[in-house]
Amino acid sequence: PITVYRKDYQPYPYDIPEVALAFDLAPDATEVRCTMRVQRKPGASADAALILDGEDLELVSVGVNGAALAADGYHLSDHSMAIYGLPAEATVEIVSRCKPSANSTLMGLYVSGGNFFTQCEAEGFRRITWFADRPDVMSRYRVTLRATPEYPVLLSNGNLMASRQLPDGRNEVEWEDPFPKPCYLFALVAGNLTHRETQVKTASGRDVLLQVYSDPGSETKTEWALDSLVRALRWDETRFGLELDLDRFMIVAVHDFNMGAMENKGLNIFNAAYVLADADTATDANYEGIESVIGHEYFHNWTGNRVTCRDWFQLSLKEGLTVFRDQEFSADMMAHGMDATAAASARAVKRIDDVVALRAAQFPEDAGPMAHPIRPESYQEIGNFYTATVYEKGAEVIRMQHTLLGEEGFRAGMDEYFRRHDGQAVTCDDFVAAMESVYIGQHPGRDLSVFRRWYRQAGTPRVTVTLEHDAATRRCTVTLTQDCQPVGVEKKAGADYVKAPYHIPFAIGLLARDGSALPLRLDGAVHDTALLELTTQRQHWVFDDIAERPVPSLLRDFSAPVIVDYDWADEELALLSAHDGNPFARWEAGQELATRQILALAEARQAGRTLHADAAFIDAWRALLTDPAIDAAYRARALALPSEKTLAERMHAVDPPALAVARDFLRAELGRQLAPEFRQAFEQNQTPGEYSPAPVPAGMRALKNLALSHLLAAGEHDAQRLAEQQYERAGNMTDSMAALSALINYGQGDFPQEALAAFYDKWRDNPLVVDKWFALQAAARSTTVQTARELMTHPAFTLRTPNRARALIFQFCLNNARGMHHPDGTGYAFWAEQVLALDALNPEIAARLARALDNWSRFVPALRTPMQAALERVRAHEGLSRNVQEIVSKALE
Ligand code: B3K
Ligand code: ZN
């Protein structure tokens, strides 16, 4: 396998300012005529060949300036075409054929549900035609689509220029995108689709048409998506002064899709799971996900499309920034119309959810064999680098810049970024330089040179905090020490590789022993929260006028993606959990208490001791459950037990089954000891009447359903009846799913299985709900490898549709601790089988599943051995894709 290095970047020797593409669409043989105007770049060598990428294509003809090229004028290899002896300016025309119906990779042009779709990022355009498939080659596209009347809707990027019927009865349309773009943003859709649309005026008064396309019959399910799009458009105008630049913006839903969605210019293609919703079929989480992904793809129009990446190492330039933007969008939508306290709580809820996701996915990645900086130094397959690190840690790195510059300063930096780079393909350094130009103005004598290390170094830094208090001088000294050990490929650099300190914005507060906030005097001002800027290995700060030893509230709002080390006493955590004025830090304190509790239980379990829950912990949970001052959405987060993935990061040797038993025990024990309180929460948070996905009712449902699962897990009298009733009477999918899930995991008798069967019969024609049905069972406590295999024989199961594979296989392998991590190794053998089966169809998806065993070497020996064997079995398989090969070989290194 070839490794590509960031340091080897070379500009492309040609410009390709214009491209005309003509498609004769047919499932078994689509012909593509690609006509490009090419110009040798000023400094490029006159004998530089024009090298074009191509994959799985059949060549029909190649010509230059209207004349067919002789056999010695070009050279064709497996993955590229080289054209020699071009004049400084030429028109190159290539005709090729591909076979969309046989394309199971879902990259390039493919068929789903009888319609045509494309996916080009990162390197899918080369499966459509030979081209310079790299993001720094930007061209204006004119696209002609021809198809039989079975495909009445024919879409591509930009503006519709013409539409006619051909003498042979086919339809022909022409699209033109006025903005130069890299080919990864090209898209076409052809098929039988319905749509919902609306017209809005942009801030500057232009009329734009917004449309959402989906399968006929699903038009009732696209209202939320279209509304979300309007909200996203307005938000980008207000918060960033960025306007839609096209006359028309389209979203198309497809059921077969590798990821969530794709930001093709003016023609976003979406996984149907992030478009279709109504109360009966979508959960609160689905509604929230749709709004956020629609926002994300829409925001890419500026951060990604207008300003794009120079090369794929810069992926976080667009992804980290756009995730940050979608997070802020969601937070603003959640806090919309609330008073200050409620808004702060709503924002904290969003922040908590994002941090939970970061810790569950990115922290383990950063501590494992695939660890990489947010701007990787090398890759074998770029498709493997659409990671939690590039996306979510990338967003944290943008958020830290926002924290350091402030909202106004950050906005000024963004304005400067667009002023400098609109229409260009640039690097992460260019982004930081724009932000730095503002930072320097704000902080004379300082710059972002240390900050830039966040782009170069991998791993999660650990910040150790010590606190000294001197009663005589009433002084409190806080010392921060940072440490980050080499991870992943950095380790190979050898023992003398030393990582440099980061620039870490570290927000803290101090609480008095009665729980009140202490004013912090720093830099001549008084703060409730102080932002400490740690830029060296160790620094200290002195706070005056502190009478007694305070309790520190650390890393408020998760101001940096680091791990905090501070030795709080349990009583101090309980105090923070009850009183911290920073809702994020307050949540964190409760989570730390729960983490200590579960880890202790898991240890007891491993040692064969009886499990026993700590009374002080139960009291802390009771206080949260009954605090009238906190809203339901926040309370549901505060009372949620830390996930197995987050807990695993805290174990010396990871033992998922022990963690699962410990969590289950604690869930039941809480349900038993706090039964009256949970019952009250269940009753007081009913949301009768018409369904609304708004944050307040959604928060009530979250709390109510949490209460229900505790009561049922505890085997509380009547809980089963409450769950059955809720399942039977539910007026929305959130409540049905919650009740069904609680019943399947903790219920008794025949009801759960009968309900499951009836659920399938009711929803068998709705693929998104059938996915939920598979996912529920795949993750259920009683599901074994055997059950998973039986589910695979269900007529509705197929590996070819990524959503379905994710619902069953990924859910089982990633989220079923007991079934997957059985010491007999059958879970791992199942995993290996499925990785190989998927790899033959869709390497990108197979590689995602392959990552389930990344951190095998940190597991308990009884699991580590069969995990390694399964990885080796996959690695030894002949004909492995580059995608899976990279993952398993790095895991075994
Ligand atoms: N930019 C796309 C990613 C598609 C990558 C496929 N290998 C989705 C997004 O981040 O918006
Ligand atoms: Zn994105």
Short mmCIF file of C-alpha atoms in Angstrom, two decimals, residues 224-384:
data_model
loop_
_atom_site.label_atom_id
_atom_site.label_comp_id
_atom_site.label_asym_id
_atom_site.label_seq_id
_atom_site.Cartn_x
_atom_site.Cartn_y
_atom_site.Cartn_z
CA TRP A 224 -39.11 19.65 9.18
CA ALA A 225 -36.19 19.39 6.76
CA LEU A 226 -37.33 22.34 4.69
CA ASP A 227 -38.02 24.42 7.81
CA SER A 228 -34.59 23.52 9.12
CA LEU A 229 -33.05 24.69 5.86
CA VAL A 230 -34.77 28.07 6.17
CA ARG A 231 -33.54 28.40 9.75
CA ALA A 232 -30.00 27.53 8.68
CA LEU A 233 -30.08 30.12 5.91
CA ARG A 234 -31.28 32.83 8.32
CA TRP A 235 -28.78 31.86 10.99
CA ASP A 236 -25.78 32.09 8.68
CA GLU A 237 -26.95 35.53 7.60
CA THR A 238 -27.36 36.78 11.16
CA ARG A 239 -24.46 35.18 12.98
CA PHE A 240 -21.83 35.25 10.20
CA GLY A 241 -23.19 37.68 7.61
CA LEU A 242 -23.05 34.89 5.00
CA GLU A 243 -25.73 34.73 2.33
CA LEU A 244 -26.83 31.99 -0.08
CA ASP A 245 -25.03 32.70 -3.36
CA LEU A 246 -27.20 30.62 -5.73
CA ASP A 247 -30.75 31.16 -6.99
CA ARG A 248 -31.64 27.62 -6.10
CA PHE A 249 -30.67 25.22 -3.34
CA MET A 250 -31.73 21.58 -3.43
CA ILE A 251 -31.61 18.70 -0.96
CA VAL A 252 -32.26 15.14 -2.16
CA ALA A 253 -32.91 12.16 0.13
CA VAL A 254 -31.53 8.72 -0.74
CA HIS A 255 -31.77 5.44 1.18
CA ASP A 256 -28.39 4.05 0.17
CA PHE A 257 -25.67 6.40 1.39
CA ASN A 258 -22.31 5.90 3.06
CA MET A 259 -22.44 8.89 5.39
CA GLY A 260 -24.94 11.40 6.76
CA ALA A 261 -25.02 13.82 3.86
CA MET A 262 -22.93 15.63 1.26
CA GLU A 263 -22.55 19.34 0.58
CA ASN A 264 -22.37 19.30 -3.26
CA LYS A 265 -22.73 22.85 -4.54
CA GLY A 266 -26.44 23.72 -4.67
CA LEU A 267 -27.40 20.03 -4.71
CA ASN A 268 -26.91 18.45 -1.30
CA ILE A 269 -27.46 14.70 -1.28
CA PHE A 270 -28.66 13.30 2.04
CA ASN A 271 -29.03 9.99 3.72
CA ALA A 272 -32.85 9.75 4.02
CA ALA A 273 -32.36 9.29 7.78
CA TYR A 274 -31.38 12.99 7.93
CA VAL A 275 -34.33 14.25 5.88
CA LEU A 276 -37.53 12.32 6.54
CA ALA A 277 -39.43 12.85 9.77
CA ASP A 278 -42.90 12.84 11.23
CA ALA A 279 -44.11 12.29 14.79
CA ASP A 280 -45.07 8.67 14.15
CA THR A 281 -41.78 7.55 12.69
CA ALA A 282 -39.01 9.86 13.93
CA THR A 283 -37.67 10.34 17.46
CA ASP A 284 -36.68 13.59 19.16
CA ALA A 285 -33.06 12.66 18.47
CA ASN A 286 -33.90 12.20 14.78
CA TYR A 287 -35.47 15.67 14.59
CA GLU A 288 -32.45 17.20 16.25
CA GLY A 289 -30.09 15.28 13.98
CA ILE A 290 -31.91 16.44 10.86
CA GLU A 291 -31.74 20.10 11.86
CA SER A 292 -28.08 19.81 12.67
CA VAL A 293 -27.03 17.94 9.51
CA ILE A 294 -29.08 20.22 7.28
CA GLY A 295 -27.35 23.13 8.96
CA HIS A 296 -23.95 21.48 8.58
CA GLU A 297 -24.26 20.86 4.84
CA TYR A 298 -25.77 24.28 4.23
CA PHE A 299 -22.95 25.99 6.16
CA HIS A 300 -20.40 24.15 4.01
CA ASN A 301 -21.48 26.38 1.14
CA TRP A 302 -19.14 28.99 2.60
CA THR A 303 -16.84 26.92 4.77
CA GLY A 304 -15.88 24.21 2.31
CA ASN A 305 -17.25 25.25 -1.06
CA ARG A 306 -16.52 28.97 -1.52
CA VAL A 307 -13.28 28.43 0.37
CA THR A 308 -12.15 24.83 -0.07
CA CYS A 309 -9.20 22.61 0.88
CA ARG A 310 -5.87 22.67 -0.95
CA ASP A 311 -5.38 18.94 -0.33
CA TRP A 312 -7.10 16.27 1.76
CA PHE A 313 -4.71 16.72 4.67
CA GLN A 314 -6.55 20.00 5.20
CA LEU A 315 -9.91 18.25 5.61
CA SER A 316 -10.43 19.71 9.09
CA LEU A 317 -10.23 23.19 7.57
CA LYS A 318 -13.76 22.66 6.32
CA GLU A 319 -15.01 19.90 8.63
CA GLY A 320 -13.84 21.13 12.02
CA LEU A 321 -15.04 24.63 11.20
CA THR A 322 -18.37 23.46 9.85
CA VAL A 323 -19.01 21.17 12.82
CA PHE A 324 -18.30 24.13 15.10
CA ARG A 325 -20.81 26.16 13.08
CA ASP A 326 -23.48 23.46 13.21
CA GLN A 327 -22.98 23.05 16.96
CA GLU A 328 -23.48 26.75 17.47
CA PHE A 329 -26.50 26.72 15.17
CA SER A 330 -28.14 23.94 17.18
CA ALA A 331 -27.30 25.66 20.47
CA ASP A 332 -28.84 28.92 19.23
CA MET A 333 -31.95 27.09 18.01
CA MET A 334 -32.31 25.29 21.35
CA ALA A 335 -31.93 28.46 23.39
CA HIS A 336 -34.17 30.48 21.08
CA GLY A 337 -36.86 32.47 22.86
CA MET A 338 -35.74 31.45 26.37
CA ASP A 339 -34.84 33.69 29.31
CA ALA A 340 -31.16 33.92 30.27
CA THR A 341 -31.13 31.07 32.80
CA ALA A 342 -33.11 28.69 30.62
CA ALA A 343 -30.97 29.60 27.63
CA ALA A 344 -27.76 28.89 29.57
CA SER A 345 -29.14 25.51 30.56
CA ALA A 346 -30.21 24.72 26.99
CA ARG A 347 -26.75 25.63 25.68
CA ALA A 348 -25.17 23.48 28.38
CA VAL A 349 -27.35 20.55 27.28
CA LYS A 350 -26.05 20.87 23.74
CA ARG A 351 -22.48 21.21 24.98
CA ILE A 352 -22.89 18.14 27.20
CA ASP A 353 -24.21 16.06 24.30
CA ASP A 354 -21.28 17.12 22.10
CA VAL A 355 -18.71 16.40 24.79
CA VAL A 356 -20.26 13.01 25.55
CA ALA A 357 -19.91 12.15 21.86
CA LEU A 358 -16.33 13.43 21.75
CA ARG A 359 -15.28 11.38 24.76
CA ALA A 360 -17.01 8.25 23.50
CA ALA A 361 -15.51 8.36 20.01
CA GLN A 362 -12.59 10.76 19.75
CA PHE A 363 -10.76 10.20 23.02
CA PRO A 364 -10.38 6.45 22.33
CA GLU A 365 -9.32 7.20 18.78
CA ASP A 366 -6.67 9.60 20.04
CA ALA A 367 -5.35 6.93 22.39
CA GLY A 368 -5.28 4.12 19.82
CA PRO A 369 -3.47 2.93 16.70
CA MET A 370 -5.34 5.34 14.40
CA ALA A 371 -4.42 8.43 16.46
CA HIS A 372 -3.66 11.36 14.16
CA PRO A 373 -3.48 15.12 14.41
CA ILE A 374 -6.58 16.98 13.21
CA ARG A 375 -4.42 17.69 10.16
CA PRO A 376 -2.95 14.24 9.46
CA GLU A 377 0.64 13.93 8.22
CA SER A 378 -0.02 10.84 6.11
CA TYR A 379 -2.66 8.39 4.96
CA GLN A 380 -3.04 5.30 2.85
CA GLU A 381 -6.74 5.80 2.14
CA ILE A 382 -8.27 9.24 2.68
CA GLY A 383 -11.71 7.67 3.14
CA ASN A 384 -10.41 6.40 6.50
#
